[in-house]
């Protein structure tokens, strides 16, 4: 198995530059190499429990885990919508009385997913993508507000206490906790397109500190990660004194990563085609802008905070050559600073399999549609 994996990785390194047809510019100047306290995990987000209806999640096939291992990846982030593992009346919005009605059968299904990852050498980052009182993806009714209501915070901590006890004896080398996905505060929490911005730092700190205390009371060695503010992209030095690492994003600028994404743009069909490097809305974007974007995260490394890029990738409407040129720059900068990544996702519109692009020729991979050029690019850093 190891010989096969080494062969695949060496082959990718030889063929990647030719296959991609793009040049690799020098690594970013001026970014000092600082030891990252987090391992440089590289892998994927697995969306089996991303949907609040567990049966509607994007289930990953058993062979997917073997391919991840064979291709040299070692990380899986599992973003979970908390209603997916509850037993409650789904004909109406969830109520405060129902948010702690854990469904053991569903929890065991998550256990099985974690076990599959561990069997294939993948470190698991368990994340509450939708937590009691908050989700970056609005469009449903939460019974309270995580950032403002003590009842919501109590429920949030109760969920993390449950997970902490459930996995108390699993090593942090195999499992970490990612508190809440992409903190953000909207004027109307139930409207996806409502104006919003970063959560006030004092509110975010209160939530993060309470959950961290809960987790550490069960297992003081558990490795815990907090996502960047304002939707994941803003480093939070105000949390640097806590026993927390932080997770950035690889979605800047969003006119590249989320071109024509219907959950981001109200009228996606009128958007101009992006280029990289290139001008968008009268502003020129290039690799230098990416370097500046990640400078606050490099500063966190200097402060002794571990950094990982929990999500990155590109929606399938961005022209493929533009995507690869931009993505190569992001991966280079992360790599130069010892920061690992989790592609959103393995199979799906952002993935290396079955992404639904119309501007590439897929490789038939055991009946799946493989984006070989994207895989080769990722394997350069695996």
Tab-separated table of C-alpha atoms in Angstrom, residues 105-232:
chain	number	residue	atom	x	y	z
A	105	UNK	CA	-28.782	5.865	15.883
A	106	UNK	CA	-27.655	8.991	14.037
A	107	UNK	CA	-24.727	9.509	16.380
A	108	UNK	CA	-23.574	5.980	15.640
A	109	UNK	CA	-23.681	6.788	11.920
A	110	UNK	CA	-21.299	9.671	12.569
A	111	UNK	CA	-19.133	7.301	14.620
A	112	UNK	CA	-18.984	5.008	11.584
A	113	UNK	CA	-17.854	7.876	9.351
A	114	UNK	CA	-15.139	8.849	11.836
A	115	UNK	CA	-14.005	5.212	12.016
A	116	UNK	CA	-13.747	4.986	8.210
A	117	UNK	CA	-11.547	8.059	8.185
A	118	UNK	CA	-9.296	6.689	10.909
A	119	UNK	CA	-9.029	3.328	9.155
A	120	UNK	CA	-7.524	5.141	6.178
A	121	UNK	CA	-5.162	7.363	8.115
A	122	UNK	CA	-7.224	10.556	7.996
A	123	UNK	CA	-7.205	12.982	10.903
A	124	UNK	CA	-10.803	14.018	11.574
A	125	UNK	CA	-11.869	17.588	12.316
A	126	UNK	CA	-15.396	17.429	13.732
A	127	UNK	CA	-17.180	20.727	13.045
A	128	UNK	CA	-20.591	22.136	13.946
A	129	UNK	CA	-21.492	23.761	10.639
A	130	UNK	CA	-24.941	24.545	11.982
A	131	UNK	CA	-24.907	25.027	15.734
A	132	UNK	CA	-27.749	25.808	18.130
A	133	UNK	CA	-28.564	29.436	17.318
A	134	UNK	CA	-26.374	29.954	14.258
A	135	UNK	CA	-25.475	28.840	10.742
A	136	UNK	CA	-23.680	30.819	8.021
A	137	UNK	CA	-26.167	29.310	5.556
A	138	UNK	CA	-29.379	31.072	6.568
A	139	UNK	CA	-32.826	30.054	5.377
A	140	UNK	CA	-34.328	28.250	8.341
A	141	UNK	CA	-35.630	29.236	11.761
A	142	UNK	CA	-33.387	28.865	14.803
A	143	UNK	CA	-35.049	29.190	18.212
A	144	UNK	CA	-32.473	31.711	19.479
A	145	UNK	CA	-29.214	33.543	18.653
A	146	UNK	CA	-25.900	31.919	19.598
A	147	UNK	CA	-24.094	35.262	19.814
A	148	UNK	CA	-26.659	36.966	22.040
A	149	UNK	CA	-28.692	34.426	24.030
A	150	UNK	CA	-27.420	32.502	27.046
A	151	UNK	CA	-29.872	29.673	26.352
A	152	UNK	CA	-28.314	29.158	22.932
A	153	UNK	CA	-24.802	29.197	24.400
A	154	UNK	CA	-25.817	26.646	27.032
A	155	UNK	CA	-27.148	24.346	24.303
A	156	UNK	CA	-23.998	24.873	22.212
A	157	UNK	CA	-21.825	23.843	25.155
A	158	UNK	CA	-24.088	20.859	25.847
A	159	UNK	CA	-23.500	19.593	22.315
A	160	UNK	CA	-19.746	19.924	22.710
A	161	UNK	CA	-19.915	18.212	26.082
A	162	UNK	CA	-21.712	15.301	24.408
A	163	UNK	CA	-19.092	15.038	21.660
A	164	UNK	CA	-16.243	15.422	24.146
A	165	UNK	CA	-17.491	12.560	26.304
A	166	UNK	CA	-18.264	10.412	23.279
A	167	UNK	CA	-14.703	10.702	21.961
A	168	UNK	CA	-12.908	11.250	25.261
A	169	UNK	CA	-10.439	8.437	24.688
A	170	UNK	CA	-9.627	9.242	21.045
A	171	UNK	CA	-6.205	10.850	20.640
A	172	UNK	CA	-5.907	14.429	19.385
A	173	UNK	CA	-3.547	13.020	16.778
A	174	UNK	CA	-6.641	11.405	15.252
A	175	UNK	CA	-9.443	13.835	16.184
A	176	UNK	CA	-9.872	17.577	16.729
A	177	UNK	CA	-12.915	19.786	17.297
A	178	UNK	CA	-13.792	22.814	15.122
A	179	UNK	CA	-16.198	24.830	17.272
A	180	UNK	CA	-18.546	26.596	14.866
A	181	UNK	CA	-18.342	27.174	11.138
A	182	UNK	CA	-17.631	30.697	9.857
A	183	UNK	CA	-18.954	33.094	12.519
A	184	UNK	CA	-21.051	35.843	10.963
A	185	UNK	CA	-23.814	38.163	12.107
A	186	UNK	CA	-26.717	39.133	9.835
A	187	UNK	CA	-29.349	41.788	10.361
A	188	UNK	CA	-31.881	39.044	9.609
A	189	UNK	CA	-30.384	35.673	10.670
A	190	UNK	CA	-32.992	33.777	8.618
A	191	UNK	CA	-32.294	35.574	5.308
A	192	UNK	CA	-29.323	34.325	3.284
A	193	UNK	CA	-28.910	37.677	1.521
A	194	UNK	CA	-29.411	39.902	4.571
A	195	UNK	CA	-26.541	42.382	5.220
A	196	UNK	CA	-24.084	41.344	7.875
A	197	UNK	CA	-20.480	41.154	8.946
A	198	UNK	CA	-18.086	39.864	11.590
A	199	UNK	CA	-19.439	38.882	14.971
A	200	UNK	CA	-18.377	41.480	17.598
A	201	UNK	CA	-15.172	40.064	19.019
A	202	UNK	CA	-16.384	40.117	22.615
A	203	UNK	CA	-19.419	38.026	21.600
A	204	UNK	CA	-17.297	35.539	19.656
A	205	UNK	CA	-14.813	35.240	22.508
A	206	UNK	CA	-17.577	34.558	25.029
A	207	UNK	CA	-18.918	31.701	22.903
A	208	UNK	CA	-15.504	30.239	22.052
A	209	UNK	CA	-14.222	30.447	25.612
A	210	UNK	CA	-17.318	28.757	27.066
A	211	UNK	CA	-17.167	25.877	24.579
A	212	UNK	CA	-13.408	25.508	25.044
A	213	UNK	CA	-13.823	25.292	28.823
A	214	UNK	CA	-16.502	22.635	28.379
A	215	UNK	CA	-14.356	20.527	26.053
A	216	UNK	CA	-11.195	20.812	28.141
A	217	UNK	CA	-13.095	19.819	31.302
A	218	UNK	CA	-13.670	16.431	29.688
A	219	UNK	CA	-10.285	16.019	27.975
A	220	UNK	CA	-7.708	18.719	28.593
A	221	UNK	CA	-5.571	17.408	25.728
A	222	UNK	CA	-8.287	17.750	23.080
A	223	UNK	CA	-7.110	19.922	20.186
A	224	UNK	CA	-9.659	22.670	19.477
A	225	UNK	CA	-9.946	25.028	16.503
A	226	UNK	CA	-11.867	28.287	16.074
A	227	UNK	CA	-12.833	29.494	12.604
A	228	UNK	CA	-11.918	32.954	11.382
A	229	UNK	CA	-14.508	35.681	11.895
A	230	UNK	CA	-16.693	37.335	9.269
A	231	UNK	CA	-17.420	34.082	7.459
A	232	UNK	CA	-14.066	32.445	8.176
